[in-house]
Amino acid sequence: MNVPKTGYRVFSANSSSACTELAKKITERLGVELGKSIVYQESNRETRIDVKESVRGQTIFIIQTIPRDVNTAIMELLVMAYALKTSCAKNIIGVIPYFPYSKQCKMRKRGSIVCKLLASMLAKAGLSHIITMDLHQKEIQGFFSFPVDNLRASPFLTQYIQEEVPDYRNAIIVAKSPSAAKRAQSYAERLRLGLAVIHGEAQCAESDMADGRHSPPCVRNTSGHPGLELPLMMAKEKPPITVVGDVGGRIAIIVDDIIDDVEDFVAAAEILKERGAYKIYIMATHGLLSADAPRLIEESAIDEVVVTNTVPHEVQKLQCPKIKTVDVSMILAEAIRRIHNGESMAYLFRNIAVDD
């Protein structure tokens, strides 16, 4: 049982036993027990949560990892936060290592910014602070009306490269697209390695064809107001895939924040193999590894995929031995301890650049 004088409790908001592993590692490092609660699904898939101990006047940390059933995990977090709020908890802080819907943080065509919606829902449910790791876009912090601590996994991944990649001095850091170049540059500078960027695409994307942008313009009614004549924009045309940088005879290390659908990574690995790279590693913070990702990785030219345990992926590891895990429970536990004790979080961001 947690010692009452500590003034805080740590709960896990996940119904899956596989997803409570990270929560147990964090509580072991903190020297406390996991709060007593029951999270389960009714027969109609409604989420039900029973908190089995008093939380009145306490600071509560809710640890929520995001498995494949993202929407159920979100409801678990919202319902638990609201249950603790109505049980008179003093502060409710969410520890969400991988923040869901973070890819939907920009307006796309006629869609919506779902990440902003989720931030509003969390605030309404009772959260007053969140701890997360490697947001897909750092500007997401501006969606929240309360503090957000966006921790970094790069120190753990660079340490893995130094300790586990043989002859890493002969490696080169690779960005699989120009948009990932800043992150790759940060890794390259820390490890004193070279940098390469993959640019272009195999074929012209037709994802925008259904948007209506290519439909013929309306015939202008010359009898009415002439209106504005907008200048015509030349259509973008990406060149064939090319690698900017020399990867011949080198170990190629592709870095990114999320690895989900792996087709892009597999294609990048094939290009790097063609250019002479003899080993290919993938380093990412969040290993979602959806759909057939384990099989595609196993059959590809990729030698190893290294991700952190922000997202449970034990099933994928059983399907693909190339997937390795780096534990980040240490920094999450330290963040909880510092927030509870009112200590500065700056220590956790020492030597961390904006692009990390």
Short mmCIF file of C-alpha atoms in Angstrom, two decimals, residues 9 55 57-61 84 88-93 126-129:
data_model
loop_
_atom_site.label_atom_id
_atom_site.label_comp_id
_atom_site.label_asym_id
_atom_site.label_seq_id
_atom_site.Cartn_x
_atom_site.Cartn_y
_atom_site.Cartn_z
CA ARG A 9 -0.69 8.07 -5.62
CA VAL A 55 -7.60 9.89 -2.93
CA GLY A 57 -6.59 15.80 -1.10
CA GLN A 58 -3.91 13.75 -2.88
CA THR A 59 -1.87 14.41 -6.03
CA ILE A 60 -2.64 11.62 -8.47
CA PHE A 61 -0.47 10.46 -11.35
CA LEU A 84 -10.60 10.86 -9.35
CA CYS A 88 -11.83 15.07 -4.45
CA ALA A 89 -8.26 14.44 -5.66
CA LYS A 90 -6.22 17.62 -5.29
CA ASN A 91 -4.26 17.40 -8.57
CA ILE A 92 -4.56 14.90 -11.41
CA ILE A 93 -1.50 14.54 -13.63
CA GLY A 126 -9.98 16.97 -14.67
CA LEU A 127 -6.32 16.72 -15.72
CA SER A 128 -4.21 19.69 -14.65
CA HIS A 129 -0.82 18.65 -16.08
#
